């Protein structure tokens, strides 16, 4: 399939989706939304894909919304910014968080606005040392969207979240790791290889079990301890019925490496 | 007898699984007839103390059969047997538990509303989409739903056909528990088994008493409850229940 705004590769059970509008710092227009969403939807259902990597071409990761699509005529009625959020950004964030397999994000450069929050929605975020994150919304009179106001306080705590969202300062990838916003930084040249290595590792792991871990950790954000304990019991019940669990135990008893199938 | 799988996976519990996956378990006349017939048999089967109705993982039941509905004109719809079938389901006197995973739409939602207790999977979605077809729910959808969730939400949902996710359904009393979808049937069966161990005559009047709350006034309902209470005093199971409690042992109920 031909894409105008992204590059799609499938190898070794890993789906690699690369934003490919480098001249516009990979900002989203409608075509890009449609292409990303159709690929992610297909991967969510495709049991042959057991890990997903989101990365980007060029010097930036993603600058959020392409503002050329949103030229504001001072004499016209106010635009409805909720429209594209409802139609594109919110479903995209749900596609990432509800994907029943790990989603890794490789942030190669600046991740601004919705671009930063799409990265934060992923399960494991790796950034190049020169990458940066900006909650640019406040500078234009807007609110962090694409889950920004939900992810930030949960990742970094209220105080840091407020600072990031109200000041809109650019923070380095290193600082993002210190704050607990992302998993790790790597040398710029090593980013692609590291992300792929991690994805290939995860693609050999018990995918169903990983999907249940994801479900549990995402649910923890709104559950109390009692509900979460019940959920852990339920998910462990399901995990215990998987063939990967059986294989894991057998491999351990037979002192060999397990071969997981993802179910 | 082809649209429903019937089994008895636990002591005293019958499980009916809607099994027309290619039609997303649409409730055509034959399926509804089969549900009513099976329930009638289970009603007579003394070994069965509680019944669970389930669909599959993706779908409980996605509404009525539109091809059948399309053939009915105003005359034939008056002679339609469906209201009788629904009535027979409603009259089932033993505990009826609905295990709802995935879609329960239109008649599927209405079937769920016939359950005494509803458990849903976390993927459950209820809706009354009849309005989109220029119709209204025809098997108690407007009535039972409004009595459960109130007029406001029932109006909104019946007039828009909006999807009601599992969480919202539980918040508003359409269900009493959300399970991971893969465990809904298991948990419904466990619940049914728990109920199956109770004194059958007491369970029977509890169901009657609770089902009548929208039929009678409070004072009338309290009177009926009192009558049930007195009536139970004549049963051996009540004696057994109290003795077992005092003697710190498990009761053995025999339905007498």
Coordinates of C-alpha atoms in Angstrom, one line a residue:
Chain A
X1 CA 0.0 0.0 0.0
X2 CA 1.2 3.5 -0.8
X3 CA 1.2 6.2 1.8
X4 CA 1.8 9.9 1.3
X5 CA 2.6 10.9 4.8
X6 CA 4.0 7.8 6.6
X7 CA 6.3 4.9 6.0
X8 CA 5.1 1.5 7.0
X9 CA 7.2 -1.6 7.5
X10 CA 6.4 -5.0 8.9
X11 CA 9.3 -7.3 9.8
X12 CA 10.0 -9.9 12.5
X13 CA 6.5 -9.4 13.9
X14 CA 7.2 -5.7 14.5
X15 CA 5.1 -3.0 12.8
X16 CA 7.1 0.2 12.2
X17 CA 5.2 3.3 11.5
X18 CA 7.3 6.3 10.6
X19 CA 5.9 9.8 10.3
X20 CA 7.1 11.1 6.9
X21 CA 6.5 14.8 6.5
X22 CA 10.0 16.0 7.5
X23 CA 9.7 19.4 6.0
X24 CA 6.7 20.2 8.1
X25 CA 8.4 18.6 11.2
X26 CA 5.9 15.7 10.7
X27 CA 2.9 17.8 11.8
X28 CA -0.5 16.1 11.3
X29 CA -2.8 17.0 8.4
X30 CA -5.9 15.1 7.5
X31 CA -4.2 12.6 5.2
X32 CA -1.7 11.7 7.8
X33 CA -4.4 11.2 10.4
X34 CA -6.3 8.9 8.1
X35 CA -3.2 6.9 7.1
X36 CA -1.9 6.5 10.7
X37 CA -5.3 5.5 11.9
X38 CA -5.9 2.9 9.2
X39 CA -2.5 1.3 9.9
X40 CA -2.9 1.2 13.7
X41 CA -6.4 -0.2 13.4
X42 CA -5.1 -3.0 11.2
X43 CA -2.2 -3.8 13.5
X44 CA -4.5 -3.9 16.5
X45 CA -6.3 -6.9 15.0
X46 CA -3.3 -8.5 13.3
X47 CA -1.9 -11.2 15.6
X48 CA 1.2 -11.5 13.4
X49 CA 2.3 -8.0 14.6
X50 CA 3.4 -8.4 18.2
X51 CA 5.0 -5.0 18.8
X52 CA 4.7 -1.5 17.3
X53 CA 7.3 1.2 16.9
X54 CA 6.3 4.8 16.1
X55 CA 9.1 7.0 14.9
X56 CA 9.7 9.9 12.5
X57 CA 11.8 11.0 9.6
X58 CA 14.0 14.2 9.6
X59 CA 15.1 16.4 12.4
X60 CA 11.8 16.6 14.3
X61 CA 9.5 14.0 15.8
X62 CA 6.1 15.6 15.4
X63 CA 5.0 19.2 15.7
X64 CA 1.4 18.3 16.4
X65 CA -1.3 19.9 14.3
X66 CA -0.2 21.4 10.9
X67 CA -1.2 25.0 11.5
X68 CA -1.5 25.7 7.8
X69 CA -4.8 23.7 8.1
X70 CA -6.0 26.1 10.8
X71 CA -5.3 29.6 9.4
X72 CA -7.5 31.9 11.5
X73 CA -9.2 34.7 9.6
X74 CA -9.6 37.5 12.2
X75 CA -12.9 38.5 10.6
X76 CA -14.4 35.0 10.4
X77 CA -16.3 33.0 13.1
X78 CA -14.2 31.2 15.6
X79 CA -13.0 27.8 14.4
X80 CA -14.2 24.7 16.1
X81 CA -10.9 23.1 17.3
X82 CA -12.8 20.4 19.0
X83 CA -13.8 18.9 15.7
X84 CA -10.4 17.6 14.7
X85 CA -9.8 16.4 18.3
X86 CA -13.0 14.4 18.3
X87 CA -12.5 13.1 14.8
X88 CA -8.7 12.4 14.8
X89 CA -6.6 13.0 17.9
X90 CA -8.8 11.3 20.5
X91 CA -9.4 8.2 18.5
X92 CA -5.6 8.0 17.8
X93 CA -4.7 8.2 21.5
X94 CA -7.2 5.4 22.2
X95 CA -5.8 3.3 19.4
X96 CA -2.4 3.6 21.1
X97 CA -3.5 3.0 24.6
X98 CA -5.9 0.2 23.7
X99 CA -3.5 -1.5 21.3
X100 CA -3.3 -5.1 22.7
X101 CA 0.5 -5.1 22.3
X102 CA 3.4 -2.9 23.3
X103 CA 3.8 0.4 21.5
X104 CA 7.3 1.9 21.5
X105 CA 7.9 5.5 20.6
X106 CA 11.3 6.6 19.3
X107 CA 11.5 10.4 19.6
X108 CA 14.2 11.6 17.3
X109 CA 13.8 15.4 17.7
X110 CA 11.4 18.0 18.9
X111 CA 8.0 16.7 20.0
X112 CA 5.7 19.6 20.4
X113 CA 2.0 20.0 21.2
X114 CA -0.1 17.0 20.2
X115 CA 3.2 15.5 18.9
X116 CA 4.5 15.4 22.5
X117 CA 1.3 13.9 23.9
X118 CA 1.1 11.2 21.2
X119 CA 4.6 10.1 22.3
X120 CA 3.5 10.1 26.0
X121 CA 0.5 7.9 25.1
X122 CA 2.9 5.2 24.0
X123 CA 3.9 2.4 26.4
X124 CA 7.7 2.9 26.3
X125 CA 9.3 6.1 25.0
X126 CA 12.9 6.2 24.0
X127 CA 14.4 9.6 22.9
X128 CA 17.5 10.7 21.1
X129 CA 19.7 12.8 23.4
X130 CA 19.1 15.9 21.3
X131 CA 15.3 15.4 21.3
X132 CA 13.0 17.7 23.2
X133 CA 9.4 18.0 24.4
X134 CA 7.3 21.2 24.4
X135 CA 3.7 21.6 25.6
X136 CA 3.3 24.5 23.2
X137 CA -0.5 24.9 23.6
X138 CA -0.4 27.6 26.3
X139 CA 1.5 29.9 24.0
X140 CA -1.4 30.1 21.6
X141 CA -4.1 30.3 24.3
X142 CA -5.0 26.6 24.0
X143 CA -5.1 23.6 26.3
X144 CA -2.9 20.5 26.1
X145 CA -4.9 18.0 24.1
X146 CA -4.4 14.4 22.9
X147 CA -4.4 13.3 26.5
X148 CA -1.7 15.8 27.7
X149 CA -3.6 17.0 30.8
X150 CA -4.2 13.3 31.7
X151 CA -0.8 11.8 31.1
X152 CA 1.3 14.7 32.4
X153 CA 0.1 14.7 36.0
X154 CA 0.2 11.0 36.2
X155 CA 3.7 10.8 34.8
X156 CA 5.4 13.7 36.5
X157 CA 3.0 14.8 39.3
X158 CA 0.8 17.9 39.5
X159 CA 3.5 20.5 40.2
X160 CA 5.7 19.6 37.2
X161 CA 2.6 19.1 35.0
X162 CA 1.4 22.6 35.8
X163 CA 4.8 24.1 35.1
X164 CA 5.2 22.2 31.8
X165 CA 1.6 23.0 30.6
X166 CA 1.5 26.7 31.7
X167 CA 5.0 27.8 30.9
X168 CA 5.3 25.8 27.7
X169 CA 9.1 25.6 28.0
X170 CA 11.1 23.3 25.9
X171 CA 12.6 20.5 28.0
X172 CA 15.5 18.2 27.0
X173 CA 15.1 14.5 26.6
X174 CA 17.5 14.1 29.6
X175 CA 15.2 16.2 31.7
X176 CA 12.2 14.2 30.5
X177 CA 13.9 11.0 31.8
X178 CA 14.7 12.7 35.2
X179 CA 11.0 13.7 35.5
X180 CA 9.9 10.2 34.8
X181 CA 8.1 11.3 31.6
X182 CA 9.9 8.8 29.3
X183 CA 11.9 5.6 29.7
X184 CA 15.4 6.4 28.5
X185 CA 17.6 8.5 26.2
X186 CA 20.2 7.1 23.8
X187 CA 22.8 8.5 21.5
X188 CA 21.2 10.2 18.5
X189 CA 22.8 7.7 16.0
X190 CA 21.7 4.7 18.1
X191 CA 18.0 5.7 18.4
X192 CA 16.6 3.7 15.5
X193 CA 18.6 0.6 16.2
X194 CA 17.8 0.7 20.0
X195 CA 14.0 1.1 19.3
X196 CA 14.0 -1.8 16.8
X197 CA 16.1 -4.0 19.2
X198 CA 13.6 -3.4 22.0
X199 CA 10.6 -4.0 19.7
X200 CA 12.1 -7.3 18.4
X201 CA 12.7 -8.4 21.9
X202 CA 9.1 -7.5 22.9
X203 CA 7.7 -9.2 19.8
X204 CA 9.1 -12.5 21.1
X205 CA 7.6 -12.1 24.5
X206 CA 4.2 -13.4 25.7
X207 CA 2.1 -10.7 23.9
X208 CA -1.2 -11.6 25.5
X209 CA 0.4 -11.3 28.9
X210 CA 1.9 -7.9 28.0
X211 CA -1.5 -6.7 26.8
X212 CA -2.9 -7.6 30.2
X213 CA -0.1 -5.7 32.0
X214 CA -0.9 -2.7 29.8
X215 CA -4.6 -3.0 30.7
X216 CA -3.8 -3.3 34.4
X217 CA -1.4 -0.3 34.5
X218 CA -3.8 1.9 32.5
X219 CA -6.7 0.9 34.8
X220 CA -4.7 1.8 37.9
X221 CA -5.0 5.5 37.0
X222 CA -8.7 5.4 37.9
X223 CA -9.1 2.4 40.2
X224 CA -8.8 2.4 44.0
X225 CA -6.6 -0.3 45.5
X226 CA -9.4 -2.7 46.2
X227 CA -10.7 -2.5 42.6
X228 CA -7.2 -2.9 41.3
X229 CA -6.6 -6.0 43.4
X230 CA -9.7 -7.5 42.0
X231 CA -8.6 -6.6 38.4
X232 CA -5.2 -8.2 39.0
X233 CA -6.9 -11.4 40.2
X234 CA -9.2 -11.4 37.1
X235 CA -6.4 -10.7 34.6
X236 CA -4.1 -13.3 36.3
X237 CA -6.9 -15.8 35.8
X238 CA -7.0 -15.0 32.1
X239 CA -3.2 -15.0 31.8
X240 CA -3.0 -18.4 33.5
X241 CA -5.2 -19.8 30.7
X242 CA -2.8 -18.6 28.0
X243 CA -0.7 -21.1 26.1
X244 CA 2.4 -18.8 26.6
X245 CA 2.1 -19.2 30.3
X246 CA 2.1 -23.0 29.9
X247 CA 5.1 -22.7 27.6
X248 CA 6.9 -20.4 30.1
X249 CA 6.4 -22.9 32.9
X250 CA 7.4 -25.9 30.8
X251 CA 10.5 -24.1 29.5
X252 CA 11.5 -23.3 33.0
X253 CA 11.1 -26.9 34.2
X254 CA 13.0 -28.2 31.2
X255 CA 15.7 -25.6 31.6
X256 CA 15.4 -24.3 28.0
X257 CA 14.5 -20.9 26.5
X258 CA 10.7 -20.5 26.0
X259 CA 9.2 -20.0 22.6
X260 CA 6.2 -17.7 23.0
X261 CA 3.5 -17.4 20.4
X262 CA 1.7 -14.4 21.8
X263 CA -1.5 -16.1 22.8
Chain B
X1 CA -33.4 -26.3 18.3
X2 CA -30.3 -25.0 16.6
X3 CA -29.8 -21.4 17.7
X4 CA -29.0 -22.1 21.3
X5 CA -26.4 -24.2 23.0
X6 CA -27.6 -25.6 26.2
X7 CA -25.5 -27.1 29.0
X8 CA -25.4 -27.4 32.8
X9 CA -21.8 -26.6 33.7
X10 CA -22.4 -26.3 37.5
X11 CA -24.6 -28.0 40.0
X12 CA -28.1 -26.6 39.8
X13 CA -27.2 -24.2 37.0
X14 CA -28.3 -24.3 33.3
X15 CA -26.4 -22.2 30.7
X16 CA -28.1 -21.1 27.5
X17 CA -25.7 -19.7 24.9
X18 CA -27.1 -17.8 21.9
X19 CA -25.4 -19.4 19.0
X20 CA -25.9 -17.6 15.7
X21 CA -22.6 -15.9 15.4
X22 CA -22.9 -15.3 11.7
X23 CA -26.0 -13.2 12.4
X24 CA -24.5 -11.7 15.6
X25 CA -27.1 -13.6 17.6
X26 CA -30.0 -11.6 16.1
X27 CA -33.2 -12.6 17.8
X28 CA -35.4 -13.8 15.0
X29 CA -38.7 -15.5 15.9
X30 CA -37.2 -19.0 15.9
X31 CA -34.4 -18.0 18.4
X32 CA -36.9 -16.2 20.7
X33 CA -39.2 -19.2 20.5
X34 CA -36.3 -21.5 21.4
X35 CA -35.4 -19.3 24.4
X36 CA -39.0 -19.4 25.6
X37 CA -39.3 -23.1 25.1
X38 CA -36.0 -23.9 26.8
X39 CA -36.9 -21.7 29.8
X40 CA -40.3 -23.5 30.0
X41 CA -38.4 -26.9 30.2
X42 CA -36.0 -25.6 32.8
X43 CA -38.9 -24.2 34.7
X44 CA -40.2 -27.8 35.0
X45 CA -36.8 -29.3 35.7
X46 CA -36.5 -29.6 39.5
X47 CA -32.7 -30.0 39.3
X48 CA -32.3 -26.5 37.8
X49 CA -32.2 -23.8 40.3
X50 CA -30.9 -20.9 38.3
X51 CA -30.3 -20.1 34.6
X52 CA -27.6 -18.0 32.8
X53 CA -28.1 -16.7 29.3
X54 CA -25.0 -15.6 27.4
X55 CA -24.0 -14.7 23.9
X56 CA -20.4 -14.9 22.7
X57 CA -17.3 -12.8 23.4
X58 CA -18.1 -10.2 20.8
X59 CA -21.8 -10.1 20.9
X60 CA -24.7 -10.8 23.2
X61 CA -27.4 -10.2 20.7
X62 CA -27.5 -7.5 18.0
X63 CA -31.2 -6.9 17.9
X64 CA -34.2 -8.4 16.1
X65 CA -34.1 -9.9 12.6
X66 CA -34.7 -7.0 10.3
X67 CA -35.7 -9.2 7.4
X68 CA -38.5 -10.7 9.5
X69 CA -39.6 -7.3 10.7
X70 CA -39.7 -5.8 7.2
X71 CA -42.3 -8.4 6.1
X72 CA -44.8 -7.4 8.8
X73 CA -47.4 -4.9 7.9
X74 CA -49.8 -3.3 10.4
X75 CA -52.3 -6.2 10.1
X76 CA -49.8 -9.0 10.5
X77 CA -47.9 -7.2 13.3
X78 CA -51.1 -7.4 15.4
X79 CA -51.1 -11.1 15.0
X80 CA -47.4 -11.3 15.7
X81 CA -46.5 -14.0 18.2
X82 CA -43.4 -12.2 19.6
X83 CA -45.2 -10.4 22.4
X84 CA -46.4 -13.8 23.7
X85 CA -42.8 -15.2 23.5
X86 CA -41.5 -12.2 25.5
X87 CA -44.2 -12.7 28.0
X88 CA -43.2 -16.3 28.5
X89 CA -39.6 -15.3 29.1
X90 CA -40.8 -12.7 31.6
X91 CA -42.8 -15.3 33.4
X92 CA -39.9 -17.6 34.1
X93 CA -39.9 -18.0 37.9
X94 CA -36.3 -19.1 38.6
X95 CA -33.4 -16.7 38.9
X96 CA -32.3 -15.6 35.4
X97 CA -28.8 -14.1 35.0
X98 CA -27.6 -12.4 31.9
X99 CA -23.9 -12.5 31.0
X100 CA -23.5 -9.8 28.4
X101 CA -20.2 -9.4 26.4
X102 CA -20.0 -7.1 23.5
X103 CA -23.1 -5.8 21.8
X104 CA -26.6 -6.0 23.3
X105 CA -28.6 -3.9 20.9
X106 CA -32.3 -3.4 20.4
X107 CA -34.0 -6.7 21.2
X108 CA -30.7 -7.9 22.5
X109 CA -30.7 -5.1 25.1
X110 CA -34.4 -5.9 25.8
X111 CA -33.5 -9.5 26.4
X112 CA -30.8 -8.4 28.9
X113 CA -33.4 -6.2 30.6
X114 CA -35.5 -9.4 31.2
X115 CA -32.6 -10.7 33.4
X116 CA -33.0 -10.6 37.2
X117 CA -29.2 -9.9 37.5
X118 CA -27.0 -8.6 34.7
X119 CA -23.2 -9.1 34.5
X120 CA -21.3 -7.4 31.7
X121 CA -17.9 -7.8 30.2
X122 CA -15.8 -4.6 30.1
X123 CA -16.4 -4.6 26.3
X124 CA -20.2 -4.5 26.7
X125 CA -22.2 -1.9 24.7
X126 CA -25.9 -1.5 25.1
X127 CA -28.1 0.6 22.8
X128 CA -31.7 1.0 21.5
X129 CA -31.0 1.7 17.8
X130 CA -34.7 1.2 16.8
X131 CA -35.1 5.0 16.4
X132 CA -32.6 4.9 13.5
X133 CA -35.1 2.6 11.7
X134 CA -38.1 4.8 12.3
X135 CA -39.3 2.4 15.1
X136 CA -39.4 2.2 18.8
X137 CA -38.2 -0.6 21.1
X138 CA -41.1 -3.1 21.1
X139 CA -40.2 -5.6 23.9
X140 CA -40.3 -3.4 27.0
X141 CA -37.3 -1.4 26.1
X142 CA -38.8 2.0 26.9
X143 CA -40.6 0.7 30.0
X144 CA -38.0 -1.4 31.7
X145 CA -35.2 0.9 30.9
X146 CA -37.0 4.0 32.2
X147 CA -37.8 2.1 35.4
X148 CA -34.1 1.2 35.9
X149 CA -32.3 4.4 34.9
X150 CA -35.0 7.1 35.1
X151 CA -36.9 9.0 32.4
X152 CA -34.1 11.4 31.5
X153 CA -31.5 8.8 30.4
X154 CA -34.2 6.5 28.9
X155 CA -35.5 9.3 26.8
X156 CA -32.1 10.3 25.6
X157 CA -31.0 6.7 24.8
X158 CA -34.3 5.7 23.1
X159 CA -34.3 9.0 21.1
X160 CA -30.7 8.9 19.9
X161 CA -29.8 5.2 19.9
X162 CA -26.5 6.2 21.5
X163 CA -24.1 3.4 22.7
X164 CA -24.0 2.8 26.4
X165 CA -20.7 1.4 27.5
X166 CA -20.3 -1.1 30.3
X167 CA -19.2 1.5 32.9
X168 CA -22.2 3.8 32.2
X169 CA -24.5 0.8 32.3
X170 CA -23.3 -0.2 35.7
X171 CA -23.4 3.3 37.1
X172 CA -27.1 3.5 36.2
X173 CA -28.1 0.1 37.5
X174 CA -28.4 -1.8 34.2
X175 CA -25.8 -4.2 35.5
X176 CA -24.4 -5.1 38.8
X177 CA -20.8 -6.1 37.9
X178 CA -18.2 -5.5 35.2
X179 CA -15.9 -8.4 34.5
X180 CA -13.0 -8.8 32.0
X181 CA -14.9 -10.1 29.0
X182 CA -13.1 -13.4 29.1
X183 CA -14.5 -14.1 32.6
X184 CA -18.1 -12.8 32.4
X185 CA -19.7 -16.2 31.8
X186 CA -17.5 -17.9 34.5
X187 CA -18.5 -15.2 37.0
X188 CA -22.2 -15.4 36.0
X189 CA -22.1 -19.2 36.5
X190 CA -20.4 -18.8 39.9
X191 CA -23.1 -16.3 40.9
X192 CA -25.8 -18.6 39.7
X193 CA -24.3 -21.5 41.6
X194 CA -24.2 -19.4 44.8
X195 CA -27.9 -18.6 44.3
X196 CA -28.7 -22.3 43.3
X197 CA -27.5 -23.3 46.8
X198 CA -30.0 -21.1 48.6
X199 CA -33.5 -22.2 49.6
X200 CA -35.5 -22.4 46.3
X201 CA -38.8 -21.3 47.8
X202 CA -37.3 -18.2 49.4
X203 CA -35.5 -17.4 46.1
X204 CA -38.8 -17.8 44.3
X205 CA -40.7 -15.3 46.5
X206 CA -37.7 -12.9 46.5
X207 CA -37.9 -12.8 42.7
X208 CA -41.7 -12.3 42.8
X209 CA -41.5 -9.6 45.4
X210 CA -38.8 -7.7 43.6
X211 CA -40.4 -8.0 40.2
X212 CA -43.6 -6.6 41.4
X213 CA -42.2 -3.3 42.6
X214 CA -43.3 -1.5 39.4
X215 CA -46.7 -3.1 39.4
X216 CA -48.0 -2.2 42.9
X217 CA -47.9 0.6 45.4
X218 CA -45.5 0.6 48.3
X219 CA -48.2 -0.3 50.8
X220 CA -49.5 -3.1 48.6
X221 CA -45.9 -4.3 48.0
X222 CA -45.2 -4.3 51.8
X223 CA -48.4 -6.3 52.3
X224 CA -47.4 -8.9 49.7
X225 CA -43.9 -9.1 51.2
X226 CA -45.4 -9.8 54.6
X227 CA -47.6 -12.6 53.0
X228 CA -44.5 -14.1 51.5
X229 CA -42.8 -13.8 54.8
X230 CA -45.6 -15.6 56.6
X231 CA -45.8 -18.2 53.8
X232 CA -42.1 -19.1 54.1
X233 CA -42.6 -19.7 57.8
X234 CA -44.5 -22.9 56.8
X235 CA -41.5 -24.3 54.9
X236 CA -39.0 -26.8 56.2
X237 CA -36.1 -25.0 54.5
X238 CA -36.7 -22.0 56.8
X239 CA -36.4 -24.2 59.9
X240 CA -33.3 -25.8 58.4
X241 CA -31.8 -22.4 57.6
X242 CA -32.3 -21.1 61.2
X243 CA -31.2 -24.4 62.8
X244 CA -28.0 -24.6 60.7
X245 CA -27.2 -21.0 61.6
X246 CA -27.6 -21.7 65.3
X247 CA -25.7 -25.0 65.1
X248 CA -22.9 -23.3 63.1
X249 CA -23.2 -25.7 60.2
X250 CA -24.0 -25.3 56.5
X251 CA -27.8 -25.6 55.8
X252 CA -29.1 -28.3 53.4
X253 CA -32.0 -26.8 51.6
X254 CA -34.4 -29.2 49.9
X255 CA -37.0 -26.9 48.4
X256 CA -39.8 -28.0 50.8

